[in-house]
Amino acid sequence: MTPTMVHASPGTDARRVLQLLLAATWLLDGLLQYQSFMYTQAFGQMIGGTAAGNPGVIADPIRWNAALVAHHLVLLNTVFATVQLLLGLGIAYRPAVRVALAASIAWSLGVWWFGEGLGGVLSGGASPVSGGPGAVILYALLAVLLWPAGRPGVTAPSVAFRAVGAPAARLLWLVLWGSLAYFALTPANRAPQALHDMIVSMTGGEPGWVTWLESQAAAVLAHQGLTASIVLAVALIAIAAGVFLPPPLARSALILALVVAAFIWVFGEAFGQILAGGATDPNSAPLLALLALAYWPPATAGPGARRPQADGPPAMAAGQAEGSAMDAAPGKP
């Protein structure tokens, strides 16, 4: 088959790469859940703490869940960890990917409510710097956007557009990043010392070099909460609007998303506090970066594109180049 005869949508094989990255994140979550810290009463207390500030209809089931975990700690934590490992393995195993992605959506929604208190969205505590609106809801969003199905007769300009179509995918992106911009400007997050105190709170139990990084960032942001929140919100709004722009400008917005995610993960989330030994996941920033890669447009996007180009971040280029040949084979999801 000659190159001009390939009619595959751009980034189809790149979608599989992103699915495997999502699977690896679930596997990491499962391993983190097996930490000794999770087998102490602190785990149940951590769950119960997410009820604070939420309406009773949201908070009461969280308290019930926290009490249940406290009374059956070893059993339930082992179940939680094993479920996450199975989700990761299922997504990595191609024949099971649909079932695993569907299960991950249901699991993520349950954990978002019963384990994360809806990420602080209703309590006023959600902050894009510390992981709001909750890392686990991003797993559900990624599962939807990486669903292994195309739209017949439609050439998708990016991986994220294949399962739900460009309008829906753009709307999901706008809602996510627009809400992050809103959360950045809430009173609790724009207070003079809000960002400073938030970053300082991340230093407990961290290695010395991480504590030093967090301390430097906190010093820069001391008494600069409003200014920093406005700058962050402007960047988040630019990212939210980016997917509606032509591909060259969209790439710039996605690069900005990757940069913002990196800064949040290092300085706001302290690498997800994985090194401190009490993290259940790597937090939201790596998932935001994964979402940005899912929206990355190839060099030639649009209805007239006949052959996808391997033009993207280094992690994606090989997958997009190989995908043009692999998608032509029958039976590929």
Short mmCIF file of C-alpha atoms in Angstrom, two decimals, residues 3-8 300 302-308:
data_model
loop_
_atom_site.label_atom_id
_atom_site.label_comp_id
_atom_site.label_asym_id
_atom_site.label_seq_id
_atom_site.Cartn_x
_atom_site.Cartn_y
_atom_site.Cartn_z
CA PRO A 3 1.49 6.24 1.56
CA THR A 4 -1.16 8.24 -0.33
CA MET A 5 -3.66 5.41 0.14
CA VAL A 6 -3.66 5.64 3.93
CA HIS A 7 -6.84 7.24 5.27
CA ALA A 8 -6.28 6.74 9.02
CA THR A 300 -1.99 18.44 8.91
CA GLY A 302 -8.71 18.84 9.08
CA PRO A 303 -11.09 17.15 6.68
CA GLY A 304 -8.64 17.31 3.80
CA ALA A 305 -5.79 15.62 5.61
CA ARG A 306 -4.91 12.29 3.96
CA ARG A 307 -1.78 11.34 5.84
CA PRO A 308 -1.03 12.19 9.47
#
